[in-house]
Coordinates of N, CA and C in Angstrom, one line a residue:
X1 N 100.4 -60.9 -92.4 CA 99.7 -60.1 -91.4 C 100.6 -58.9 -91.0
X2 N 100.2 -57.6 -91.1 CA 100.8 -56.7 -90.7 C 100.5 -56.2 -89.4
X3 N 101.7 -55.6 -88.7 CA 100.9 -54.6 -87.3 C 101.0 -53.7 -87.6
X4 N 100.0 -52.9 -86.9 CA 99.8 -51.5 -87.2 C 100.8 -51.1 -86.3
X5 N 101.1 -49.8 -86.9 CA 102.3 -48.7 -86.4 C 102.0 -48.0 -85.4
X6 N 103.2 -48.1 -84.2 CA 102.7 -47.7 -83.0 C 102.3 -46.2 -83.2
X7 N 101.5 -46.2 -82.1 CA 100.8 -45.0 -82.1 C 101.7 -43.8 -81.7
X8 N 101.7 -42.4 -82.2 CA 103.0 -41.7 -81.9 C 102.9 -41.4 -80.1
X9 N 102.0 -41.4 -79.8 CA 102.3 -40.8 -78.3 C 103.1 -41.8 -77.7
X10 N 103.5 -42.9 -78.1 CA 104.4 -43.9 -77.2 C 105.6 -44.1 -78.1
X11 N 106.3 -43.5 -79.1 CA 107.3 -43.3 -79.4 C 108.0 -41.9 -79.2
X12 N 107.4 -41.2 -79.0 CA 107.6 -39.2 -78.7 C 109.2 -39.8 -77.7
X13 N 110.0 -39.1 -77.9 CA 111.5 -38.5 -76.8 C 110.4 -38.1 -75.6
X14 N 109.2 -37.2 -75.7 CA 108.5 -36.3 -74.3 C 108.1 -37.6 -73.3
X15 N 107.1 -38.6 -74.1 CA 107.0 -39.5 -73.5 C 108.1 -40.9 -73.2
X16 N 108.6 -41.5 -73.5 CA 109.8 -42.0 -73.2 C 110.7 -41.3 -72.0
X17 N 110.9 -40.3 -72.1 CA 111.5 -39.4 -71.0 C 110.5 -39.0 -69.8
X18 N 109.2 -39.2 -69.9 CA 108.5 -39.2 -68.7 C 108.1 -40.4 -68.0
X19 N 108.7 -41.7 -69.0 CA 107.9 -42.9 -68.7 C 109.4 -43.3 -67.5
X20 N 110.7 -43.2 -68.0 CA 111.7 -43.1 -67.5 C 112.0 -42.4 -66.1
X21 N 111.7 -41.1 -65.7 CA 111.1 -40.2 -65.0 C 110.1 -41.0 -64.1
X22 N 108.9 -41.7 -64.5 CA 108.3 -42.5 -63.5 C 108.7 -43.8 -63.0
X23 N 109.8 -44.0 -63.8 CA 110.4 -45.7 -63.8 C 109.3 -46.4 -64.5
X24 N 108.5 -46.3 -65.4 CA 107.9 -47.0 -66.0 C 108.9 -47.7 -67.3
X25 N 109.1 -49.1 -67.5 CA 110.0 -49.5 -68.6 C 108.9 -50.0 -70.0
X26 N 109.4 -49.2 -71.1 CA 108.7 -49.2 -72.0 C 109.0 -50.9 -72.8
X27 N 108.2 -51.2 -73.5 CA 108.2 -52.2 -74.3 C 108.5 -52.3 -75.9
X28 N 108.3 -50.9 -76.1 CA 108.4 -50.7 -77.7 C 109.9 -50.5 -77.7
X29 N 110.6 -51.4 -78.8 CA 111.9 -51.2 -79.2 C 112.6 -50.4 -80.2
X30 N 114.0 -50.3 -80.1 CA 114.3 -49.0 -81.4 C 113.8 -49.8 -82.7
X31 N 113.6 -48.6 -83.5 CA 113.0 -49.2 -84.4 C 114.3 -50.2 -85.6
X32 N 114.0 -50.7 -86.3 CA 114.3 -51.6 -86.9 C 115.6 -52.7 -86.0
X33 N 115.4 -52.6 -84.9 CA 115.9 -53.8 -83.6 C 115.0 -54.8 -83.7
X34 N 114.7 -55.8 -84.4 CA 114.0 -56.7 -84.2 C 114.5 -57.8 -82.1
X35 N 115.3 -57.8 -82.2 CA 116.0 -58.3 -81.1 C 115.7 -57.6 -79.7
X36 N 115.1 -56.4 -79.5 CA 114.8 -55.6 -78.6 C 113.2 -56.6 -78.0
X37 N 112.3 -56.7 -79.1 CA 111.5 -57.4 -78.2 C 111.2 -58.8 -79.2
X38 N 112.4 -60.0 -79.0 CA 112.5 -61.2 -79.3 C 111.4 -62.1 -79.2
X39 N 110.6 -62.1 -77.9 CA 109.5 -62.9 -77.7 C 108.6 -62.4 -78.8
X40 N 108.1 -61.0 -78.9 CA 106.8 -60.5 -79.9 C 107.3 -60.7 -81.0
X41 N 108.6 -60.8 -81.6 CA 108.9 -61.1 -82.7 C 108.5 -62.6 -83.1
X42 N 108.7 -62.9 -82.1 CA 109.5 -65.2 -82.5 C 107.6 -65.2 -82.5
X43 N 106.7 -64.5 -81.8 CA 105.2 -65.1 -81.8 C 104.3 -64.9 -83.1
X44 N 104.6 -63.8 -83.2 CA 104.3 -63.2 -84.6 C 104.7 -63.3 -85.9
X45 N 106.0 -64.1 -86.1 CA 106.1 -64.8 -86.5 C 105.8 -66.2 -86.9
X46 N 105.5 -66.8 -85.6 CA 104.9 -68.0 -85.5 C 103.7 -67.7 -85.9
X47 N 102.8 -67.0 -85.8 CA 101.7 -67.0 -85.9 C 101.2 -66.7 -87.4
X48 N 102.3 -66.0 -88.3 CA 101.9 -66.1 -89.7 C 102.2 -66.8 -90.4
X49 N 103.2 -67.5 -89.6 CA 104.0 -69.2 -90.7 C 103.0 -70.3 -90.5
X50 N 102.8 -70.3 -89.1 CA 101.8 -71.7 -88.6 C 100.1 -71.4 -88.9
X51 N 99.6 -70.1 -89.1 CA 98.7 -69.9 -89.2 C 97.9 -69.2 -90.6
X52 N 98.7 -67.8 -90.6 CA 97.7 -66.9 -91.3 C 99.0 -67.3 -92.9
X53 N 100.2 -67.1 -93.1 CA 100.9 -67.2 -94.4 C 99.9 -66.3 -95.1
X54 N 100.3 -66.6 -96.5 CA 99.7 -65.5 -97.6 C 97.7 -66.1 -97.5
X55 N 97.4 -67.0 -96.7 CA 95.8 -67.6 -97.3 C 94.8 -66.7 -97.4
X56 N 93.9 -66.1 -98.0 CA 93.1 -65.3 -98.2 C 92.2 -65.8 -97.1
X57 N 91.6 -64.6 -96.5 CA 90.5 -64.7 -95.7 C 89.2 -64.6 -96.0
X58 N 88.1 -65.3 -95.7 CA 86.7 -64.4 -96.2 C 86.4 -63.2 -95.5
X59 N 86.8 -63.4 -94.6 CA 86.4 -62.1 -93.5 C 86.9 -61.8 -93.0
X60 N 87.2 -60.7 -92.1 CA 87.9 -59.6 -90.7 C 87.7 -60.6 -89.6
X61 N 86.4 -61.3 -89.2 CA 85.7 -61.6 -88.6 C 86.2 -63.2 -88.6
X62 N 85.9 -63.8 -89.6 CA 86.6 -65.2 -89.9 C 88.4 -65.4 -89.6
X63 N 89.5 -64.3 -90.0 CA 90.5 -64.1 -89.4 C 91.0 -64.1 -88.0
X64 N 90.2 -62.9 -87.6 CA 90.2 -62.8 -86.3 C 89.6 -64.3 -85.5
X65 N 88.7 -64.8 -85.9 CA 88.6 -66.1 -85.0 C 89.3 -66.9 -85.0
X66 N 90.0 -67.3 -85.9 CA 90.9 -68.1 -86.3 C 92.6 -67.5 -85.4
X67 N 92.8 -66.5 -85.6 CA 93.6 -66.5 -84.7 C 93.3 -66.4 -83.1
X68 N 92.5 -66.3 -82.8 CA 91.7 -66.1 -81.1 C 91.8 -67.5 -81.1
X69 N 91.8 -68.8 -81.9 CA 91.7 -69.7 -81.6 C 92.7 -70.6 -81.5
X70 N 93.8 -70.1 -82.4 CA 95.3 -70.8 -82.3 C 95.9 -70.3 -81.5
X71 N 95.8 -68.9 -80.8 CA 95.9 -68.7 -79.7 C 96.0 -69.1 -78.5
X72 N 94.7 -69.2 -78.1 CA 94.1 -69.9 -76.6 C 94.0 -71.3 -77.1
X73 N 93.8 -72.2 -78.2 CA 93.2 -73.3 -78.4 C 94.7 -74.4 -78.6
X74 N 95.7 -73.5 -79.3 CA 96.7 -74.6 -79.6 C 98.0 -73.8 -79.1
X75 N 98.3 -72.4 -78.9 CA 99.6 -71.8 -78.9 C 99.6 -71.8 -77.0
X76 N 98.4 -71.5 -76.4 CA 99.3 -71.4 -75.3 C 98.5 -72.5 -74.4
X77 N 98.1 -73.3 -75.2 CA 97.7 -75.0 -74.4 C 98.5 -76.2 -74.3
X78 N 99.2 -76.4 -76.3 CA 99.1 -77.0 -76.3 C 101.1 -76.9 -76.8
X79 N 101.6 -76.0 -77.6 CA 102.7 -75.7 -78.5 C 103.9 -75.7 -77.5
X80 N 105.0 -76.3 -77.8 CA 106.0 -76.1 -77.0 C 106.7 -74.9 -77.1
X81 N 107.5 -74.0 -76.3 CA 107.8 -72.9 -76.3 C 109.3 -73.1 -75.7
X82 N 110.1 -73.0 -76.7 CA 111.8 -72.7 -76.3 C 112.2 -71.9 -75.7
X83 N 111.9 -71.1 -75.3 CA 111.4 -69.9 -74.2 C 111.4 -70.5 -72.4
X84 N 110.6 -71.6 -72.6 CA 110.0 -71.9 -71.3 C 110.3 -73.2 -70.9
X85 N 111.7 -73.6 -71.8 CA 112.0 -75.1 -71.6 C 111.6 -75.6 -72.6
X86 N 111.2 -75.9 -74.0 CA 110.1 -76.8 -74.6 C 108.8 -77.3 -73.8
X87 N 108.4 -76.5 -72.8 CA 107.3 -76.6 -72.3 C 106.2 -76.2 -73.3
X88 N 104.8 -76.3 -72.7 CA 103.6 -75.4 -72.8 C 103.3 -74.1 -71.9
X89 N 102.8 -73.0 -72.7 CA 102.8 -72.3 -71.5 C 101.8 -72.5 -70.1
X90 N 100.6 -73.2 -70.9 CA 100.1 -74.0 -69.7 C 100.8 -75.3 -68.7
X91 N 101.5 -75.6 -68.9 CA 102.3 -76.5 -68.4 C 102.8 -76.0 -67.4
X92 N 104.2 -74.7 -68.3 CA 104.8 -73.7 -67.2 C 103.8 -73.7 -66.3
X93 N 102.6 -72.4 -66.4 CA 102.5 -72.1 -65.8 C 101.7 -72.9 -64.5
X94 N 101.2 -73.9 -64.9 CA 100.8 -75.2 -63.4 C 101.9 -75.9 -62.7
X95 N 103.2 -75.9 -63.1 CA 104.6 -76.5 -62.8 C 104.6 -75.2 -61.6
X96 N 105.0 -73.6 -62.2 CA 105.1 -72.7 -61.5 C 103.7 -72.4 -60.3
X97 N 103.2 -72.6 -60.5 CA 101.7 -72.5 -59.5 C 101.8 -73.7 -58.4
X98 N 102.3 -74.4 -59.1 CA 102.4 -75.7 -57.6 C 103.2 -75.5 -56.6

């Protein structure tokens, strides 16, 4: 699964220097820093190993569901996350709500 390449208006020096200027902190990392954003990396990862790998899809449509569903149905219900303790993120987050 590939991501599409950020859009240029959020890599521009103009924008970055205005986002800075507003104290807005950007999310997009230098490029080839995988480590700048660790979490999007470790998920999307996970999500081509545990999920999509090389399998052909029949559809855009059948894809997309299938990850909407490992998503909400198993990644942040049910999967433990090293991140958050070997918790769930639903776990975390009912532990943290209490």
């Amino acid at each position: 699964m590939r991501r599409p390449l950020e859009p240029k208006q959020y890599t521009s020096g103009a924008f970055a220097e205005l986002a800075e200027r507003l104290g807005v902190r950007l999310s997009v990392g230098r490029t080839g820093q995988c480590w700048d954003n660790a979490l999007a990396e470790s998920f999307f990862a996970t999500l081509k190993g545990e999920l999509l790998g090389d399998r052909p899809w029949p559809s855009r449509a059948a894809a997309r569901s299938a990850v909407f569903e490992f998503i909400e149905g198993w990644y942040n219900l049910h999967r433990l996350h090293s991140s958050l303790g070997y918790v769930s993120p639903a776990a975390y987050e009912a532990a943290f709500a209490a």
